[in-house]
Amino acid sequence: MATVLEMKGITKQFPGVLANDNISLDVEEGEIHALVGENGSGKSTLMSILYGIYRADAGEIYVRGKKVEITEPRDAINLKIGMVFQHFMLVEPLTVAENIVLGSELRRGPFLDYDQAVREVERLSESYGLKIDPHAKIQDISVGLQQRVEILKALYRGAEILILDEPTAVLTPQEVDDLIEVMRNLRAKGTSIIFITHKIREVLAISDRVTVLRRGKKVGTKPTSETNAQDLAEMMVGREVLLEVKKDKAEPGEEVLQIRNLVVKDRRGALKVNGASLAVRRGEILGIAGVEGNGQTELVEAIAGLIRPESGQILLNDRDITQWSPLRIKQAGLGYVPEDRHRRGLILDYTVAENLILGLHTEAPYKRRFGLQDFRATKDNAAKLVEAFDIRPPFPHQPARKLSGGNQQKVVVAREFDRNPDLLICAQPTRGVDIGAIEFIHRQVVAQRDRGAAVLLVSAELDEILSLSDRIAVMYNGKIVAVMPVEEADEHKLGFLMLGGRLEDYQAGGGNSVAG
Amino acid sequence: MLDRMKRIPYHVVLAPILAVLLAMVVGSGFILTVGESPFAAYRVLLQESFGSMRGFATTLQRATPLMFTGLAVAFAFRAGLFNIGAEGQLYIGAFAAAWVGFTFTNLPKFIHLPFAILASMVGGAIWAAVSGLLKAKFGIHEVINSIMMNYIAYFLTDWLVTGPFQGSTMIPETKRVAASATLSRLMPPTRLTTALYVALLAAAIVYFIMWRTKLGYEIRAVGLNPTAAEYGGISVARITVAAMAISGALAGLAGMEQILGLNNRFIQRFSPDLGFMGVAVALLGKNHPVGIVLAAVLFGALQTGAAAMDRLTSVPRELITILQGVIIFFIAAEYLFSRFLKVKGEA
Ligand SMILES: Nc1ncnc2c1ncn2[C@@H]1O[C@H](COP(=O)(O)OP(=O)(O)OP(=O)(O)O)[C@@H](O)[C@H]1O
Ligand SMILES: [Mg+2]
């Protein structure tokens, strides 16, 4: 097989951080090449250099044997390199077809030849097996489909080398399966794919070779068939990693959180939580399993006071908090890791230190008399948490925007866990986080439980739910449809319930089909 | 080289300077079309506004109200609010200052003057707080509602100075304020007054509130990411009203300077669009107090030089309006610079 891409000795220095240190990478035609490594190890930086977003300080790039200079994305596109970013760049009110041809429009006179665009998109989606409705508006389709549009856009521009930066981080398990299928189709047509992920399972499932980075340096490249999960984990982290969560049996105490017949509408007025009831006890982890969009987000936001419920009751330590403000609920003992760290959890342009006091800034020691802010306390707090939670790079004065995704997540986790809350809500706590950090966050969650917190865990990862929870609740269509101890749960059973199956049917029929 | 450029936030310092220089180049084109030498014209401009103590004092006098309105617009902007209503807040603040000035005539100066200054702040703050409330409670966008509030302020003060508070003459203006409520002149015969000190103090206080207090932390948080601020227990509605009120107080101070420093009475529709100029000043000053003070001085200098240029050369004073417009244009098109600089820097 021919080598289509070679990067040699790529070095990139950011102020204070050597993001890429003499990294070399080669990709063959029709290969799926996994690129893995801890948060901040330099994966996105390396790919941004390949796509012309950053310029390397040193190093060379060869495409199809020819040395090339890539100074802006247009150069990369001309070299048939395409990139799908973790955060999509689509125009929401426009249709799928319009988005795909945007920037390289088919014209008829001064106008966009829309019919031609639709035909092109249909042809592409047919030949790569990427099903999509060209007329749908971006704002109306799921994240998984939006990603598909991004991939089609790259293919439309003729991409033969496709970079996917953490494509699975935002997808539901079903969508991940679909994406893997799509990647197989692309490979069969000769497209080379560079696939960034934090999930070892995905690396093993689909890649041909895998390159591991650690702290800006390349650790090595191996054929996937010659490696395994434990080996990869060790290469990434540089030490042995526990891939399973170790925890003792829970010793639950009294109920900290009680939810009774909660009804919540989202901001558009759609009914999302429809009479949910639930209780979480001190010293236990209750996991909520469910396909995304079944009301988990609204349930959690209602508990945190961010959406007013239509009816029902929320009790925290036997006090009715249903109508309380977010601040008051926080002060009453809620710690909350929100599912969307960019929208809710962080102010990206604030420094790490400033972010680490968000929500605590109204209290001593961060607020002094006369409403003055205490910089010393803010600084000390940041120094302590950066150390304790291994936030890298350890610069509290850097804006949070400059941290890698996993380290941004650690900032949120550090802030919410450190206050030792009575009720800890963790929504997708390890999304986009590397295995070392997942291990760390999981251990922290268990430690919080053992300290006596009631933990409510919401995750799209069934693995995570199954390995962390003491009890599991399944949410479907705005209701809690089943609650069971973890011993009685398995992936198959949860999957059945998550798609609307009924517990009685599962027990009766062995769960082979979803009723209704 | 690149790294050093990266470390200075060049867009904060360099872009405004570039905008001004480019505007002068564009201005040169206009000067050439009227058959003058750009160098000569700009020299006259500079000489008049910075060349003598007297000229410089005039520059500072003209800069003073722009510092207030620039700070006002910037303060709201940090909270994510576009306060286009500074003009109306200025009128209300100005009237409040004038009213205190001509009503409480038997107070000693050390009480009367601060009282009048305070009144201008309260007047402006209340006017702006209404805009903030309309936004926070009813979701009426602040741009729309503060333009509306501007008109109400114009007509309200029109009525006040032609009706209940008209001075003895038939001119639409109030009585003169008592001497005890006027600002002291720093360099007679120029009309530069201690309002300059108030403006510099206001800039320092704005800096302090914004970066040293809990309120500032919350205001900036709301401006940068309202959903995260809400999550952090910050009431976006409360901050909206508070930021608008403080913004309005600053705009009111601009009106105060016009009354207690310059005109000594409230004249109908006296403001040469000082509130709207504040938007330009805030933009050029990058919403930072230091930048705003400097930007206000620049605009003050342009206005001071305009008259001289009109007198001494055949360049019409309208050139200054063009220059101001072009500066804004280039600031707004800053994106062009960042691209330009990036390409340059990395080559
Ligand atoms: N624009 C920037 N300015 C300064 N430092 C940066 C910038 N972009 C990235 N970095 C730093 O460079 C290092 C590599 O970051 P990069 O985003 O490439 O990591 P990553 O491997 O993609 O991590 P993740 O898995 O979390 O996405 C990190 O330490 C990061 O903080
Ligand atoms: Mg990355």
Short mmCIF file of N, CA, C and O and ligand atoms in Angstrom, two decimals, chain A residues 12-15 17-20 36-48 54 86 165-166 196-198 213 216 341 392-393 398 401-408 432-434, chain B residues 6, ligand 1:
data_model
loop_
_atom_site.label_atom_id
_atom_site.label_comp_id
_atom_site.label_asym_id
_atom_site.label_seq_id
_atom_site.Cartn_x
_atom_site.Cartn_y
_atom_site.Cartn_z
N LYS A 12 5.91 22.05 17.78
CA LYS A 12 5.12 23.27 17.95
C LYS A 12 5.17 23.72 19.41
O LYS A 12 4.81 22.97 20.32
N GLN A 13 5.64 24.92 19.58
CA GLN A 13 5.74 25.48 20.93
C GLN A 13 4.64 26.51 21.14
O GLN A 13 4.50 27.44 20.37
N PHE A 14 3.82 26.31 22.18
CA PHE A 14 2.93 27.38 22.61
C PHE A 14 3.60 28.04 23.80
O PHE A 14 4.46 27.44 24.42
N PRO A 15 3.20 29.27 24.13
CA PRO A 15 3.83 29.90 25.30
C PRO A 15 3.77 28.98 26.51
O PRO A 15 2.71 28.63 26.99
N VAL A 17 4.25 25.84 26.74
CA VAL A 17 3.92 24.43 26.52
C VAL A 17 4.52 23.97 25.19
O VAL A 17 4.30 24.59 24.16
N LEU A 18 5.27 22.89 25.24
CA LEU A 18 5.75 22.28 24.01
C LEU A 18 4.68 21.27 23.58
O LEU A 18 4.64 20.15 24.05
N ALA A 19 3.78 21.70 22.71
CA ALA A 19 2.60 20.89 22.40
C ALA A 19 2.95 19.70 21.51
O ALA A 19 2.39 18.62 21.66
N ASN A 20 3.85 19.90 20.56
CA ASN A 20 4.33 18.81 19.71
C ASN A 20 5.84 18.86 19.73
O ASN A 20 6.45 19.89 19.46
N VAL A 36 -4.08 8.44 19.48
CA VAL A 36 -4.57 8.47 20.86
C VAL A 36 -3.54 9.08 21.79
O VAL A 36 -2.37 9.25 21.44
N GLY A 37 -3.96 9.39 22.99
CA GLY A 37 -3.08 10.00 23.98
C GLY A 37 -3.90 10.77 24.97
O GLY A 37 -5.06 11.11 24.71
N GLU A 38 -3.27 11.05 26.09
CA GLU A 38 -3.98 11.75 27.15
C GLU A 38 -4.45 13.14 26.70
O GLU A 38 -3.99 13.66 25.69
N ASN A 39 -5.29 13.74 27.50
CA ASN A 39 -5.69 15.13 27.25
C ASN A 39 -4.44 16.01 27.25
O ASN A 39 -3.59 15.89 28.11
N GLY A 40 -4.38 16.87 26.24
CA GLY A 40 -3.24 17.79 26.19
C GLY A 40 -1.98 17.15 25.66
O GLY A 40 -0.91 17.75 25.76
N SER A 41 -2.06 15.94 25.11
CA SER A 41 -0.84 15.31 24.62
C SER A 41 -0.45 15.85 23.25
O SER A 41 0.63 15.55 22.76
N GLY A 42 -1.32 16.62 22.63
CA GLY A 42 -0.93 17.29 21.38
C GLY A 42 -1.59 16.76 20.12
O GLY A 42 -1.19 17.11 19.02
N LYS A 43 -2.64 15.96 20.27
CA LYS A 43 -3.29 15.37 19.11
C LYS A 43 -3.95 16.44 18.23
O LYS A 43 -3.71 16.50 17.03
N SER A 44 -4.77 17.27 18.86
CA SER A 44 -5.46 18.29 18.07
C SER A 44 -4.48 19.27 17.46
O SER A 44 -4.66 19.73 16.33
N THR A 45 -3.43 19.58 18.21
CA THR A 45 -2.42 20.51 17.68
C THR A 45 -1.78 19.94 16.43
O THR A 45 -1.66 20.63 15.40
N LEU A 46 -1.41 18.67 16.49
CA LEU A 46 -0.77 18.03 15.34
C LEU A 46 -1.70 18.07 14.12
O LEU A 46 -1.28 18.39 13.01
N MET A 47 -2.97 17.78 14.35
CA MET A 47 -3.92 17.78 13.24
C MET A 47 -4.21 19.19 12.74
O MET A 47 -4.44 19.40 11.55
N SER A 48 -4.20 20.15 13.66
CA SER A 48 -4.41 21.53 13.24
C SER A 48 -3.26 22.01 12.37
O SER A 48 -3.44 22.84 11.48
N TYR A 54 -2.60 25.93 12.52
CA TYR A 54 -1.36 26.41 13.14
C TYR A 54 -0.21 26.12 12.19
O TYR A 54 -0.31 25.25 11.34
N GLN A 86 -14.28 18.75 16.47
CA GLN A 86 -15.20 18.30 17.51
C GLN A 86 -16.39 19.25 17.61
O GLN A 86 -17.51 18.84 17.86
N ASP A 165 -11.56 14.52 14.55
CA ASP A 165 -11.06 14.82 15.89
C ASP A 165 -12.14 14.48 16.92
O ASP A 165 -13.14 15.18 17.03
N GLU A 166 -11.93 13.43 17.65
CA GLU A 166 -12.87 12.94 18.67
C GLU A 166 -14.32 12.91 18.18
O GLU A 166 -15.21 13.50 18.79
N ILE A 196 -9.12 10.34 15.90
CA ILE A 196 -8.72 10.64 17.28
C ILE A 196 -9.82 10.18 18.22
O ILE A 196 -11.00 10.45 17.98
N THR A 197 -9.46 9.49 19.26
CA THR A 197 -10.46 9.06 20.24
C THR A 197 -9.80 8.80 21.58
O THR A 197 -8.59 8.64 21.66
N HIS A 198 -10.63 8.81 22.62
CA HIS A 198 -10.13 8.43 23.94
C HIS A 198 -10.57 7.03 24.31
O HIS A 198 -10.24 6.53 25.37
N LEU A 213 0.52 9.33 21.55
CA LEU A 213 1.29 10.50 21.97
C LEU A 213 1.22 10.61 23.48
O LEU A 213 0.23 10.23 24.10
N GLY A 216 3.17 15.54 24.32
CA GLY A 216 3.77 16.18 23.15
C GLY A 216 4.75 15.32 22.39
O GLY A 216 5.23 15.71 21.33
N ARG A 341 -19.83 21.39 29.27
CA ARG A 341 -18.92 22.26 30.03
C ARG A 341 -18.71 23.60 29.37
O ARG A 341 -18.39 24.58 30.02
N ARG A 392 -3.51 20.18 33.83
CA ARG A 392 -2.31 20.47 33.06
C ARG A 392 -2.63 21.34 31.85
O ARG A 392 -3.63 21.09 31.19
N PRO A 393 -1.82 22.33 31.50
CA PRO A 393 -0.63 22.74 32.24
C PRO A 393 -1.02 23.47 33.52
O PRO A 393 -2.10 24.06 33.56
N GLN A 398 -3.97 31.02 33.15
CA GLN A 398 -4.28 30.86 31.74
C GLN A 398 -5.81 30.85 31.57
O GLN A 398 -6.52 30.32 32.42
N ARG A 401 -10.02 28.54 28.07
CA ARG A 401 -10.12 28.22 26.64
C ARG A 401 -8.88 27.50 26.12
O ARG A 401 -8.94 26.70 25.21
N LYS A 402 -7.73 27.82 26.73
CA LYS A 402 -6.48 27.25 26.20
C LYS A 402 -6.20 25.85 26.71
O LYS A 402 -5.25 25.22 26.28
N LEU A 403 -7.00 25.35 27.64
CA LEU A 403 -6.78 23.99 28.12
C LEU A 403 -7.37 23.00 27.13
O LEU A 403 -8.31 23.30 26.41
N SER A 404 -6.84 21.79 27.15
CA SER A 404 -7.45 20.74 26.34
C SER A 404 -8.77 20.34 26.99
O SER A 404 -9.01 20.62 28.17
N GLY A 405 -9.61 19.68 26.21
CA GLY A 405 -10.95 19.35 26.68
C GLY A 405 -10.97 18.61 28.01
O GLY A 405 -11.75 18.92 28.91
N GLY A 406 -10.10 17.65 28.14
CA GLY A 406 -10.09 16.85 29.37
C GLY A 406 -9.68 17.67 30.57
O GLY A 406 -10.22 17.49 31.68
N ASN A 407 -8.76 18.57 30.36
CA ASN A 407 -8.34 19.40 31.49
C ASN A 407 -9.39 20.43 31.85
O ASN A 407 -9.55 20.79 33.01
N GLN A 408 -10.15 20.88 30.85
CA GLN A 408 -11.28 21.75 31.16
C GLN A 408 -12.27 21.00 32.05
O GLN A 408 -12.79 21.54 33.02
N GLY A 432 -15.16 13.16 26.61
CA GLY A 432 -13.96 13.76 26.02
C GLY A 432 -12.75 13.75 26.93
O GLY A 432 -11.83 14.55 26.76
N VAL A 433 -12.75 12.83 27.90
CA VAL A 433 -11.68 12.82 28.88
C VAL A 433 -10.82 11.57 28.66
O VAL A 433 -11.33 10.52 28.31
N ASP A 434 -9.51 11.68 28.87
CA ASP A 434 -8.64 10.54 28.58
C ASP A 434 -8.74 9.47 29.66
O ASP A 434 -9.27 9.71 30.75
N LYS B 6 2.40 37.31 19.96
CA LYS B 6 1.28 36.59 20.52
C LYS B 6 1.03 36.98 21.96
O LYS B 6 -0.08 37.02 22.44
N1 LIG C 1 -3.84 28.11 21.30
C1 LIG C 1 -3.11 27.61 22.33
N2 LIG C 1 -2.36 28.41 23.11
C2 LIG C 1 -1.62 27.91 24.13
N3 LIG C 1 -1.56 26.61 24.44
C3 LIG C 1 -2.31 25.75 23.71
C4 LIG C 1 -3.12 26.21 22.63
N4 LIG C 1 -3.73 25.13 22.07
C5 LIG C 1 -3.33 24.06 22.79
N5 LIG C 1 -2.46 24.42 23.76
C6 LIG C 1 -1.77 23.52 24.69
O1 LIG C 1 -1.06 22.56 23.94
C7 LIG C 1 -1.17 21.28 24.52
C8 LIG C 1 -1.73 20.29 23.52
O2 LIG C 1 -3.11 20.56 23.32
P1 LIG C 1 -4.03 19.75 22.32
O3 LIG C 1 -5.31 20.48 22.22
O4 LIG C 1 -3.29 19.45 21.07
O5 LIG C 1 -4.26 18.38 23.14
P2 LIG C 1 -5.15 17.11 22.76
O6 LIG C 1 -4.21 15.96 22.68
O7 LIG C 1 -5.97 17.38 21.56
O8 LIG C 1 -6.04 16.98 24.07
P3 LIG C 1 -7.59 16.53 24.24
O9 LIG C 1 -7.61 15.06 24.17
O10 LIG C 1 -7.96 16.98 25.62
O11 LIG C 1 -8.40 17.20 23.18
C9 LIG C 1 -2.01 21.44 25.78
O12 LIG C 1 -1.15 21.56 26.88
C10 LIG C 1 -2.75 22.73 25.55
O13 LIG C 1 -3.01 23.36 26.78
#
